[in-house]
mmCIF file of C-alpha atoms in Angstrom:
data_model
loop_
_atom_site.group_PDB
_atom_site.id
_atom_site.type_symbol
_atom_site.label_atom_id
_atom_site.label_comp_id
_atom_site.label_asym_id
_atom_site.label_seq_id
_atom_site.Cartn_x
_atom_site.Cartn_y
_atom_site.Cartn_z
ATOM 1 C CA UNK A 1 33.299 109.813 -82.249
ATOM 2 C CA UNK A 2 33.969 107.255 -79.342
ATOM 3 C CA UNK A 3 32.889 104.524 -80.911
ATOM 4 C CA UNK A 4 34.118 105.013 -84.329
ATOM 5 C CA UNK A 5 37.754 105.041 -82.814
ATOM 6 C CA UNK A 6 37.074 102.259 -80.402
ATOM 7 C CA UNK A 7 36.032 100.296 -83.159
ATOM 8 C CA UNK A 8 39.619 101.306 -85.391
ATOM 9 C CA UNK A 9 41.111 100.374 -82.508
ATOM 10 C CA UNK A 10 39.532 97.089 -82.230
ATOM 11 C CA UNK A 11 39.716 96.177 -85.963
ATOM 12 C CA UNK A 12 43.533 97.445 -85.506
ATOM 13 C CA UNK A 13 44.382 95.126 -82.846
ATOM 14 C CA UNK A 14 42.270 91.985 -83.862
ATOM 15 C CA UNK A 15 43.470 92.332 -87.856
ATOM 16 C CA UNK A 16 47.073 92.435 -85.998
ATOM 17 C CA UNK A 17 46.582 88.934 -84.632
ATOM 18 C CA UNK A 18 45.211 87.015 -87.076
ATOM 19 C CA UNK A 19 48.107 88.484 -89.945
ATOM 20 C CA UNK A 20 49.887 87.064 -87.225
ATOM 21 C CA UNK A 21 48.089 83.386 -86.830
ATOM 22 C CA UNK A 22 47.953 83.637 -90.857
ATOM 23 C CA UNK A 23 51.613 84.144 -91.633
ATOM 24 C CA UNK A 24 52.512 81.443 -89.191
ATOM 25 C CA UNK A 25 50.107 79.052 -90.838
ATOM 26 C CA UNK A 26 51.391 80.281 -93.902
ATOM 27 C CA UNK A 27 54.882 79.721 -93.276
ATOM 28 C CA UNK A 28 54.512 76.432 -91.493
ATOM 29 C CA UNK A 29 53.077 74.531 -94.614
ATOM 30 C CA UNK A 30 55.860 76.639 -97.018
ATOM 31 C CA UNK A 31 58.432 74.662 -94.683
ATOM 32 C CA UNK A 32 57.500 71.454 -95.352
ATOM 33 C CA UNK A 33 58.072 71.972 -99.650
ATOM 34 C CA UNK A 34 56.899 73.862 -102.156
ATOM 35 C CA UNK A 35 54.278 71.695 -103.021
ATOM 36 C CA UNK A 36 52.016 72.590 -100.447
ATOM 37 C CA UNK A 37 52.480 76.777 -100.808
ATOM 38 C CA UNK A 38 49.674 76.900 -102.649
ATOM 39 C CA UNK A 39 47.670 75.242 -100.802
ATOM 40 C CA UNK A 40 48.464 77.326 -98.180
ATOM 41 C CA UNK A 41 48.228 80.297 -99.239
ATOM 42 C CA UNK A 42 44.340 79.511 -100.627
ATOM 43 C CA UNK A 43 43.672 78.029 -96.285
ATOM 44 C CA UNK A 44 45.249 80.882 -95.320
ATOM 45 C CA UNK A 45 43.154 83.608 -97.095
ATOM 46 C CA UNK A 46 39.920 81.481 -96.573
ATOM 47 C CA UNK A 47 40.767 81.933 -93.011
ATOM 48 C CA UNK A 48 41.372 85.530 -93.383
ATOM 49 C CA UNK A 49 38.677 85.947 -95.394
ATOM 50 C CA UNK A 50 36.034 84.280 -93.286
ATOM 51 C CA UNK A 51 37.461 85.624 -89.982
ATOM 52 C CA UNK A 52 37.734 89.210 -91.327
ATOM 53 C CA UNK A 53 33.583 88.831 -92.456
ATOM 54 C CA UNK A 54 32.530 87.430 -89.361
ATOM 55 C CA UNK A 55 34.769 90.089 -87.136
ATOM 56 C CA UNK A 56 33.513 93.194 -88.926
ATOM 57 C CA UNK A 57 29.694 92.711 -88.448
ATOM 58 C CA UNK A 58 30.561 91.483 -84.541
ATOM 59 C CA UNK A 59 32.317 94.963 -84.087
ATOM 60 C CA UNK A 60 28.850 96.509 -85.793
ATOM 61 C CA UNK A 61 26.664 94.679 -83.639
ATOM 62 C CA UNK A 62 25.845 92.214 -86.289
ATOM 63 C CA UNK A 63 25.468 89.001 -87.761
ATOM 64 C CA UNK A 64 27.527 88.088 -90.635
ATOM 65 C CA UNK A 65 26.209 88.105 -93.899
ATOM 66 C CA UNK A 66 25.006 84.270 -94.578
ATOM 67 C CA UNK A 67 25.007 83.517 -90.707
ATOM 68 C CA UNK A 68 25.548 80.771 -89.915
ATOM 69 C CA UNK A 69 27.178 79.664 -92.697
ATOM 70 C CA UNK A 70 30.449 81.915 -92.389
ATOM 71 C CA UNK A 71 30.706 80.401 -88.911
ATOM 72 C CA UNK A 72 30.873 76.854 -90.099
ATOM 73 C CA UNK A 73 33.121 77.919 -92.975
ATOM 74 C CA UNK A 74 35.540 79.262 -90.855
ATOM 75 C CA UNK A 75 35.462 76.093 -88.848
ATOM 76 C CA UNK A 76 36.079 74.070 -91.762
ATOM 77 C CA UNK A 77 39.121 76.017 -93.053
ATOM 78 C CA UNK A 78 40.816 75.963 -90.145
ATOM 79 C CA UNK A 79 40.659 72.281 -89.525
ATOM 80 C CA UNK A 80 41.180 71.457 -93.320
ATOM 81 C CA UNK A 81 45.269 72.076 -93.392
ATOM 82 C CA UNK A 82 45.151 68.879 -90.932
ATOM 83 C CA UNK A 83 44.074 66.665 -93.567
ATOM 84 C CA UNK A 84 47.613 67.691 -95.458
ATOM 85 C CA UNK A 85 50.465 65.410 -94.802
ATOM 86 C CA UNK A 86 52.143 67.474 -92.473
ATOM 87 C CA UNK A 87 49.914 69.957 -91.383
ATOM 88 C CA UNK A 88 49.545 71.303 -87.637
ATOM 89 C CA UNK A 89 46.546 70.924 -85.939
ATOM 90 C CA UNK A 90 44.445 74.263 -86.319
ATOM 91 C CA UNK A 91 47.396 76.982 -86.262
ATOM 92 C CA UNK A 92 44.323 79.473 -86.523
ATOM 93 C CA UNK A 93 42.193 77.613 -83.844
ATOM 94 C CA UNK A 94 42.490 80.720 -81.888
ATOM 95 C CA UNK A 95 40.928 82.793 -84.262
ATOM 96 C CA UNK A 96 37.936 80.846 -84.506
ATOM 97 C CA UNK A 97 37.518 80.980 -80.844
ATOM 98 C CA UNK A 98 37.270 84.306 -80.868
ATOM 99 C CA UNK A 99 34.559 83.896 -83.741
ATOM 100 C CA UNK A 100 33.057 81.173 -81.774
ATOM 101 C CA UNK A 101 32.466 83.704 -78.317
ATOM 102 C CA UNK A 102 31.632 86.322 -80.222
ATOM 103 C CA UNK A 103 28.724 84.951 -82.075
ATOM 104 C CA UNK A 104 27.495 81.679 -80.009
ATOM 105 C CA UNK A 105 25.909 82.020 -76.356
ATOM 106 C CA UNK A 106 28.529 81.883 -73.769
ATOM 107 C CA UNK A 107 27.698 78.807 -72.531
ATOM 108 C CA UNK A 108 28.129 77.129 -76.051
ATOM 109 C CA UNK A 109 31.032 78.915 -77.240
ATOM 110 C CA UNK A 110 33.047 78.221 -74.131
ATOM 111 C CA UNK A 111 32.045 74.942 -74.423
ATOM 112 C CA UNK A 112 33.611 74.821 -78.243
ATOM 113 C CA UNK A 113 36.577 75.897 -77.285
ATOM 114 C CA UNK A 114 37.516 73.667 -74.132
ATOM 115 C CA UNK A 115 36.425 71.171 -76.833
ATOM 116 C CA UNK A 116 38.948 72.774 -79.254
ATOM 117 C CA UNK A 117 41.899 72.623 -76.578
ATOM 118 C CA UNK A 118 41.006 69.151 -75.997
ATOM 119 C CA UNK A 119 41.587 68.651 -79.621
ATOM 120 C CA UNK A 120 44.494 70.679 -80.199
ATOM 121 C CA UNK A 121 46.302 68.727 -76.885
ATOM 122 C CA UNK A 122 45.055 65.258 -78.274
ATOM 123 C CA UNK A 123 46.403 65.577 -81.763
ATOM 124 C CA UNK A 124 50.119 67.130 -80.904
ATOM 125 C CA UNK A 125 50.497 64.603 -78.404
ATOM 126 C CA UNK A 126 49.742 61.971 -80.856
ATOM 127 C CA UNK A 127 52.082 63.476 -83.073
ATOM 128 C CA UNK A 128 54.986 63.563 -80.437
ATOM 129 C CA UNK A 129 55.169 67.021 -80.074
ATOM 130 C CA UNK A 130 56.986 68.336 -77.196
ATOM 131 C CA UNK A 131 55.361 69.105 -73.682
ATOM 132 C CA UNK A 132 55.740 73.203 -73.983
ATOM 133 C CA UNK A 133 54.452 73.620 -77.727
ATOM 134 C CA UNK A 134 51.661 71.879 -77.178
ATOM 135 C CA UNK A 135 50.613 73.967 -73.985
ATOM 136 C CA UNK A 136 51.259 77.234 -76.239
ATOM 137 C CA UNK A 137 48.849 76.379 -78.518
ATOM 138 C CA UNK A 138 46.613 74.893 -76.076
ATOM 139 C CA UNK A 139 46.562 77.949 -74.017
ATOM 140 C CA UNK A 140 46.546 80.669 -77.226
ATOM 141 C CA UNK A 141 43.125 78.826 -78.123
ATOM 142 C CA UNK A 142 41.563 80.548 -74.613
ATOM 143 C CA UNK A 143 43.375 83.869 -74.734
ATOM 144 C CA UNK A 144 43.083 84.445 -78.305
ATOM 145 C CA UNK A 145 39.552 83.651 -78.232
ATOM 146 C CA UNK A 146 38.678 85.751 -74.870
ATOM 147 C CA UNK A 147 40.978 88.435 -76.071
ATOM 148 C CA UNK A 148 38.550 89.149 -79.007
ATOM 149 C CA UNK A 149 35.635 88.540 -77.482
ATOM 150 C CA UNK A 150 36.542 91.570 -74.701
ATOM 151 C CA UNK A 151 37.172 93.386 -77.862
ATOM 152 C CA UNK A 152 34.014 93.177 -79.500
ATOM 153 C CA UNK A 153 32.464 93.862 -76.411
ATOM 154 C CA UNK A 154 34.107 96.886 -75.315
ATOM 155 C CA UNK A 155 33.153 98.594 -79.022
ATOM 156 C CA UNK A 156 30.046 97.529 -78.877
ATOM 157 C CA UNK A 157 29.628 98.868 -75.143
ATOM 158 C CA UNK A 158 31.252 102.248 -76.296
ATOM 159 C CA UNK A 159 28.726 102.377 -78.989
ATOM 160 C CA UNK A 160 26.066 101.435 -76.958
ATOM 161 C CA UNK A 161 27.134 104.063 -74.280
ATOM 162 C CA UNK A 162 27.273 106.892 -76.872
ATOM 163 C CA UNK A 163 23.781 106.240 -78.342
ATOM 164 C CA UNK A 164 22.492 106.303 -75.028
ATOM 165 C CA UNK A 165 24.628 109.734 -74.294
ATOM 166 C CA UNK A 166 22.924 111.238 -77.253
ATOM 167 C CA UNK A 167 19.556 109.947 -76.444
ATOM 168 C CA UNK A 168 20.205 111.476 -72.823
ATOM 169 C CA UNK A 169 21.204 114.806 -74.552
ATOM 170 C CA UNK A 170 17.860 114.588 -77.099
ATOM 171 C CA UNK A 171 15.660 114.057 -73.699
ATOM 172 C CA UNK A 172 17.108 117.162 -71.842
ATOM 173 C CA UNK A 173 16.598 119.163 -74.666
ATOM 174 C CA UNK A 174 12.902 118.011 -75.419
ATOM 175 C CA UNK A 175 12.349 117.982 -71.217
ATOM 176 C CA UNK A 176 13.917 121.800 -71.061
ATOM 177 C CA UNK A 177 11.493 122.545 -74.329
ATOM 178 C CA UNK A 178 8.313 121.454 -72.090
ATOM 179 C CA UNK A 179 9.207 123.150 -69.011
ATOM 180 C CA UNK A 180 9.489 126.363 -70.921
ATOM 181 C CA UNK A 181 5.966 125.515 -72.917
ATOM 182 C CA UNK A 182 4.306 124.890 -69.565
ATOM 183 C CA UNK A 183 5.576 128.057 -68.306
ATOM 184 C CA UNK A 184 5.220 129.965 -70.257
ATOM 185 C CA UNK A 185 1.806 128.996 -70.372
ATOM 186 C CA UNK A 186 1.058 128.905 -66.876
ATOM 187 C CA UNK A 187 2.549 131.874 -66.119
ATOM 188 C CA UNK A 188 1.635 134.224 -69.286
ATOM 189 C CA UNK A 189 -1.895 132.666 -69.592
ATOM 190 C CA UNK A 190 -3.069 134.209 -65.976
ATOM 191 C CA UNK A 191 -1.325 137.698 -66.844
ATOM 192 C CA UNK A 192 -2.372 137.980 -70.692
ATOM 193 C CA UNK A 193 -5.628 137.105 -69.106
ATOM 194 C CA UNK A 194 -5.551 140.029 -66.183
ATOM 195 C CA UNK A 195 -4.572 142.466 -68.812
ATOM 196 C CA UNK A 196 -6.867 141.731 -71.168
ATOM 197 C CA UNK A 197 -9.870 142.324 -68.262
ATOM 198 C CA UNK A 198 -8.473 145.355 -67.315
ATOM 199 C CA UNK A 199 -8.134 146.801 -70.097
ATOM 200 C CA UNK A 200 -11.771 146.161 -70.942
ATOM 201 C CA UNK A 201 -12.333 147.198 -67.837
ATOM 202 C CA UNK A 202 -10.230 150.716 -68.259
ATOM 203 C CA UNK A 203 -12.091 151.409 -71.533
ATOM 204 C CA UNK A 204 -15.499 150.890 -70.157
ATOM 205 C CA UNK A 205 -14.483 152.899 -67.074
ATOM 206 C CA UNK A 206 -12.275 155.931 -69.187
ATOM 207 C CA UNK A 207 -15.782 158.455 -69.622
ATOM 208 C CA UNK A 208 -17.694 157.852 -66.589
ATOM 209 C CA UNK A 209 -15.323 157.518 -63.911
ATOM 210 C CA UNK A 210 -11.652 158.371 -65.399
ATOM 211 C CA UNK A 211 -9.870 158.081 -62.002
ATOM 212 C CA UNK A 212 -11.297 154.481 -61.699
ATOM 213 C CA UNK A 213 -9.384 154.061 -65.073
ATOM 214 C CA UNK A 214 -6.223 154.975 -64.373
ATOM 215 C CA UNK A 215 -6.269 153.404 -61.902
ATOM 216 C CA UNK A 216 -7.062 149.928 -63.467
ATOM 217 C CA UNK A 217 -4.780 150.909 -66.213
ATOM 218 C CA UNK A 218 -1.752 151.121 -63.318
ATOM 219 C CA UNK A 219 -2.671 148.159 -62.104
ATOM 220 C CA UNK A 220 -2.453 146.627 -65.914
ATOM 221 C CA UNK A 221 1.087 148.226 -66.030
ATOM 222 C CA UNK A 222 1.649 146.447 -63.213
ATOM 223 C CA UNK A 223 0.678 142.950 -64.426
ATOM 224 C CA UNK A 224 2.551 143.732 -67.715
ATOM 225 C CA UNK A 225 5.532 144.417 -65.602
ATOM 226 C CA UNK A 226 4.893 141.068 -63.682
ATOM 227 C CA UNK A 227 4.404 139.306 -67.356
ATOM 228 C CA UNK A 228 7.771 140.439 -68.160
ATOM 229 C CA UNK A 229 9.548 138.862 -65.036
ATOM 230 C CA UNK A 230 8.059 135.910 -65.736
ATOM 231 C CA UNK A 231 9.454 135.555 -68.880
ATOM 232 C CA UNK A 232 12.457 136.382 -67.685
ATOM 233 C CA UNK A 233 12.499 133.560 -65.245
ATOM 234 C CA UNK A 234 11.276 131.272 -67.371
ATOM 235 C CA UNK A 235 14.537 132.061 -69.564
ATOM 236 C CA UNK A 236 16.897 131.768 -66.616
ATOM 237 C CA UNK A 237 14.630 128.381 -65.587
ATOM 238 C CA UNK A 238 14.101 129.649 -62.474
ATOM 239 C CA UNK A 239 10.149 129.922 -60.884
ATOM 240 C CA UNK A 240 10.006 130.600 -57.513
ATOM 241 C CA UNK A 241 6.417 130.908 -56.273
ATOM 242 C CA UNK A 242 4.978 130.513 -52.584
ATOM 243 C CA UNK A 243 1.618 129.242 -52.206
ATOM 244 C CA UNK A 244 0.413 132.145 -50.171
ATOM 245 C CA UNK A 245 1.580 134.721 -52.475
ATOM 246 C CA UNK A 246 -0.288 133.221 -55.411
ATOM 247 C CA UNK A 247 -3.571 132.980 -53.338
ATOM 248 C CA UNK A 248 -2.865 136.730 -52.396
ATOM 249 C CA UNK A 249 -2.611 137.564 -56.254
ATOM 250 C CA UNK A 250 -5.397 135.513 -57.485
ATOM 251 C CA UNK A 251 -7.684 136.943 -54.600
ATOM 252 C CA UNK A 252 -7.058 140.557 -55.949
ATOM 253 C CA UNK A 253 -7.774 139.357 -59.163
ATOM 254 C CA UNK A 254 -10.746 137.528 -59.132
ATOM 255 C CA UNK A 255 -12.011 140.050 -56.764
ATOM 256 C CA UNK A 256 -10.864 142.797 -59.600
ATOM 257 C CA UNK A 257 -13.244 141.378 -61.548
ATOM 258 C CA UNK A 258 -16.151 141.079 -60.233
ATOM 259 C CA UNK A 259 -15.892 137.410 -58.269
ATOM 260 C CA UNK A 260 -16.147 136.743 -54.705
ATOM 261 C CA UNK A 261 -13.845 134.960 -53.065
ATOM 262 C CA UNK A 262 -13.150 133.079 -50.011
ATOM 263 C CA UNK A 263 -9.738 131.433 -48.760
ATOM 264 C CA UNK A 264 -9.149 129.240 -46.148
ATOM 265 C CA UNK A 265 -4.909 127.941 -46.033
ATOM 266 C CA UNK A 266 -3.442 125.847 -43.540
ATOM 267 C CA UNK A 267 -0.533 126.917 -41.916
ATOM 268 C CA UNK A 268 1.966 124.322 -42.750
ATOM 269 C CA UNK A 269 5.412 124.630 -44.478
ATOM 270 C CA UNK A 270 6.049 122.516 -47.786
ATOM 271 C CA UNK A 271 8.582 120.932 -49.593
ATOM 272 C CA UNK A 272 9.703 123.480 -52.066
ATOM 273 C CA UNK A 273 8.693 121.410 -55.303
ATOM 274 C CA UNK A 274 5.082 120.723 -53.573
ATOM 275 C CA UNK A 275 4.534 124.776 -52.675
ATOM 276 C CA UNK A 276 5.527 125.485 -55.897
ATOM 277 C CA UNK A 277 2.983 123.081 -57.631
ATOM 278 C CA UNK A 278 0.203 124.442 -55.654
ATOM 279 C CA UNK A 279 1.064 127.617 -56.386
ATOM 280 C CA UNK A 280 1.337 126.688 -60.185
ATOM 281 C CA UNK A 281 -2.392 125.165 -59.593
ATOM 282 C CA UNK A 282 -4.048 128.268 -57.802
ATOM 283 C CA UNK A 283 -2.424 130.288 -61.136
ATOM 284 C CA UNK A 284 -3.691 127.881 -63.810
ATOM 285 C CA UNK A 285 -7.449 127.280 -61.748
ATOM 286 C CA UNK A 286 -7.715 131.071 -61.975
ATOM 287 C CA UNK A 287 -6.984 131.526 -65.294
ATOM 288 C CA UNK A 288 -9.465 129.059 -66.456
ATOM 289 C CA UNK A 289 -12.163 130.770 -64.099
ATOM 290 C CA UNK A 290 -11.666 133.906 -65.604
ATOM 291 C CA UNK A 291 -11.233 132.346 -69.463
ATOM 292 C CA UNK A 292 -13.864 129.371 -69.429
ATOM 293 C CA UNK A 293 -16.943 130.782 -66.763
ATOM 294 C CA UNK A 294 -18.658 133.261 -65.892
ATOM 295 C CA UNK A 295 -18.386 132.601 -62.330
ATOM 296 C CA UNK A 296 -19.370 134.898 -59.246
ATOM 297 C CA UNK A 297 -18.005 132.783 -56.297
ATOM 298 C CA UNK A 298 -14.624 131.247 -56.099
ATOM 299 C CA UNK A 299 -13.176 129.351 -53.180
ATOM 300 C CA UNK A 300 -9.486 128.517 -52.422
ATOM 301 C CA UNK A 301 -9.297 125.927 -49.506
ATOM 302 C CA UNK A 302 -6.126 123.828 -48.331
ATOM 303 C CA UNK A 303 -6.385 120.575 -45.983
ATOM 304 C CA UNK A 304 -3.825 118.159 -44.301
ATOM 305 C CA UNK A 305 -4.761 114.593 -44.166
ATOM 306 C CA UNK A 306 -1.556 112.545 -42.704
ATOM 307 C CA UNK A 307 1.357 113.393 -45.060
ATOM 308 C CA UNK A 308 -0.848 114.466 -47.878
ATOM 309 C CA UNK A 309 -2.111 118.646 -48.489
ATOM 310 C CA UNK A 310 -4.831 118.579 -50.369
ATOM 311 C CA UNK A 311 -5.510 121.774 -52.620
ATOM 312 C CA UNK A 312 -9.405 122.357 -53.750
ATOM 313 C CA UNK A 313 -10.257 125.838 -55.860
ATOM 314 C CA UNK A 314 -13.754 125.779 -56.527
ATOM 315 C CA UNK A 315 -15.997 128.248 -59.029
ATOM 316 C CA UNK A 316 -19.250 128.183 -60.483
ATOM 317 C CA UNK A 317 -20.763 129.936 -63.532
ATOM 318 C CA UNK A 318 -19.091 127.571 -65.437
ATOM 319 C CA UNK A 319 -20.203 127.585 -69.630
ATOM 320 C CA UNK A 320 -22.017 125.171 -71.078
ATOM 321 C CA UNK A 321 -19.196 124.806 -73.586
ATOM 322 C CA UNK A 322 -16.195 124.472 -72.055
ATOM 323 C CA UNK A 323 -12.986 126.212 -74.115
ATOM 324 C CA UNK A 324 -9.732 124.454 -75.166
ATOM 325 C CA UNK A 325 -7.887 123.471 -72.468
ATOM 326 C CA UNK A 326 -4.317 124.341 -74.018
ATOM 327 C CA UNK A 327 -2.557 122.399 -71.841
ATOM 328 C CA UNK A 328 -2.490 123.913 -68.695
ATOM 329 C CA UNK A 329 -3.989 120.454 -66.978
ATOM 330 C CA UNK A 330 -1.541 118.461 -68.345
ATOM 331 C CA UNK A 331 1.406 120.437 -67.159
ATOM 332 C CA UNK A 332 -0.685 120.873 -63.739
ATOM 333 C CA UNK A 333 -0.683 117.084 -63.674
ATOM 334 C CA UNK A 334 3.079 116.716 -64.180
ATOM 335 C CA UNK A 335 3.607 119.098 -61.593
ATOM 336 C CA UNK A 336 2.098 117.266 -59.310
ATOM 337 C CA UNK A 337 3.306 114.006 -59.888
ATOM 338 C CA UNK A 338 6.679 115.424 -59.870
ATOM 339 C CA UNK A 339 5.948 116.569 -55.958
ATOM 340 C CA UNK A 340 4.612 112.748 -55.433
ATOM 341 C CA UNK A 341 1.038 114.048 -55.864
ATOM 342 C CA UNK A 342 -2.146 113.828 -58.325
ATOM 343 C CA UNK A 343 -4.091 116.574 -59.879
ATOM 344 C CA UNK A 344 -7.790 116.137 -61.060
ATOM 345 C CA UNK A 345 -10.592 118.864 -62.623
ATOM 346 C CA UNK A 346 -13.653 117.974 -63.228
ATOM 347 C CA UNK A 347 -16.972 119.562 -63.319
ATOM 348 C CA UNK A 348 -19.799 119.318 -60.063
ATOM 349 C CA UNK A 349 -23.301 120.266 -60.075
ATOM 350 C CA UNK A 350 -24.761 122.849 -60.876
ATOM 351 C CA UNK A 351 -22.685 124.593 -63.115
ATOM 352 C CA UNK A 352 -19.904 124.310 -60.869
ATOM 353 C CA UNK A 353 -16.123 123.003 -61.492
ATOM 354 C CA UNK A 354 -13.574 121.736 -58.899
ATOM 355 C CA UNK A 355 -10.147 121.871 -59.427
ATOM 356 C CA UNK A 356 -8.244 119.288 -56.927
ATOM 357 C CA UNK A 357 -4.236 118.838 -56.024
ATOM 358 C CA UNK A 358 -2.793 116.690 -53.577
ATOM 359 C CA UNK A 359 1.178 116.573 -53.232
ATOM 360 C CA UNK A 360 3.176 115.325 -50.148
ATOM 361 C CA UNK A 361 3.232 117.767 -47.061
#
């Protein structure tokens, strides 16, 4: 992963330099007599120690175990050789810094470690050091310090940026699972319905008047066919519907079974995501007519007020107990607030139910 090998990476190059600050602290005090190898050797792997804690839960996007405890330790080991006779000012100064950043708000870190040059220049010129060493260690103090900071950062921002990339990938999925729900629903629920009516309608029809029944059972091969489409399209994610054509549809079937019908449609041209979610509303309204009423008037009406078309399909007959919606309003309502619309249903008086969708013209 990304941020598994940013983060070997990281811990490669930071472990690098402080082996590197270590040995040179380590073979600094070794120079000056035996007697103080020891002693360095136990500074140099407290400094290890503590840097290497504090570094691998800042490449995690943690705090170090004890926090802040392991940051003042740190500080205190690296300071402590200069109580030796002998020893150099913080040779592993520029480690902490980098602890320092890492850890500590900007503001205050940067502010430790301008204090921390100031130190660093004070105490070597005190001790007669010459001009150019003690602007190398002044300046590793910064460069060190920001050099592991950008470190951190950058595996942290890689991790970051790949949890995001999978949560990105886990929202398409779930998104492309809900747009085939929704239409599967709103387009199967109006056909299943149609079929299921003409059937009834064929069997009813099959002794008394047989030529009436084949011909409603055509016409339910024909919505099966339709069905089938659908399905298809909903696999390929591609629904193209024009408002006028679903009106057309729902006209023949509502007036297939037994409703009247009226509809009235501007003559305007739409955005292609707002035609479509009127057309999805016409499909769902007169599913639910024909599932949840008993209606024997239904009107389809269209308006245009500024920049707004405003869709009203009105039925009455409605029952007294109303069925499960399924989710057809919800995914009606998503529609249309995806074509920078609203959708309402509610019920009127006297039995009656208006469904309403407004979406930009």
């Amino acid at each position: 992963m990304v941020s598994s090998s940013a983060r070997r990476l990281a811990t490669g190059l930071i472990t690098a330099v402080s082996a590197a600050y270590s040995l040179l602290a380590l073979t600094y005090f070794v120079y000056y007599g035996p007697g103080y190898g020891i002693a360095a050797a136990v500074a140099t792997l407290a400094v290890i120690s503590t840097h290497y804690l504090n570094m691998r839960a800042g490449l995690r996007g943690e705090r170090p175990p004890a926090y802040p405890l392991t940051i003042v330790l740190q500080a205190v080991v690296t300071y402590l050789p200069d109580l030796l006779p002998g020893g150099m000012s913080g040779v592993t100064a520029p480690m902490l810094a980098g602890t320092l950043l890492v850890f500590l708000p900007l503001g205050w870190g940067g502010a430790l470690v301008v204090l921390m040059m100031l130190y660093e220049g004070i105490v070597l010129w005190w001790g007669g050091v010459p001009f150019i060493v003690i602007l190398f260690y002044v300046v590793t103090v910064p460069t060190t310090g920001a050099m592991t900071y950008a470190l951190v950062r950058f595996t942290r921002v890689a991790a970051d940026l790949e949890e995001a990339r999978a949560e990105l990938a886990d929202a398409a999925v779930l998104k492309e699972r809900l747009r085939i729900s929704r239409d599967l629903h709103d387009g199967l629920g109006r056909s299943l319905t149609a079929i299921a009516l003409k059937g009834d309608l064929a069997s009813r029809l099959m002794e008394r008047d047989p030529a009436a029944a084949r011909t409603e059972v055509g016409e339910l091969v024909q919505v099966a066919r339709e069905a089938a489409q659908d399905v298809r399209h909903v696999a390929r994610g591609y629904r193209a519907l024009s408002l006028a054509g679903e009106v057309n549809r729902a006209v023949a079937l509502l007036e297939s079974s037994g409703v009247g019908v009226q509809a009235h449609l501007v003559d305007v041209t739409l955005p292609g995501r707002s035609e479509e979610a009127l057309a999805w509303a016409v499909r769902e309204a007169v599913t639910n007519v024909l599932r949840h009423s008993r209606a024997t008037t239904c009107t389809i009406t269209t308006s245009v007020n500024g920049g707004t078309l405003r869709l009203e399909v009105a039925n009455d007959g409605v029952l007294a107990e109303p069925g499960p919606d399924g989710g057809g309003l919800t995914g009606l309502a998503e529609r249309a607030a995806q074509a920078g619309g609203s959708c309402t249903a509610a019920r009127t008086g006297a039995g009656g139910f208006l469904l309403t969708m407004e979406v930009v013209a």
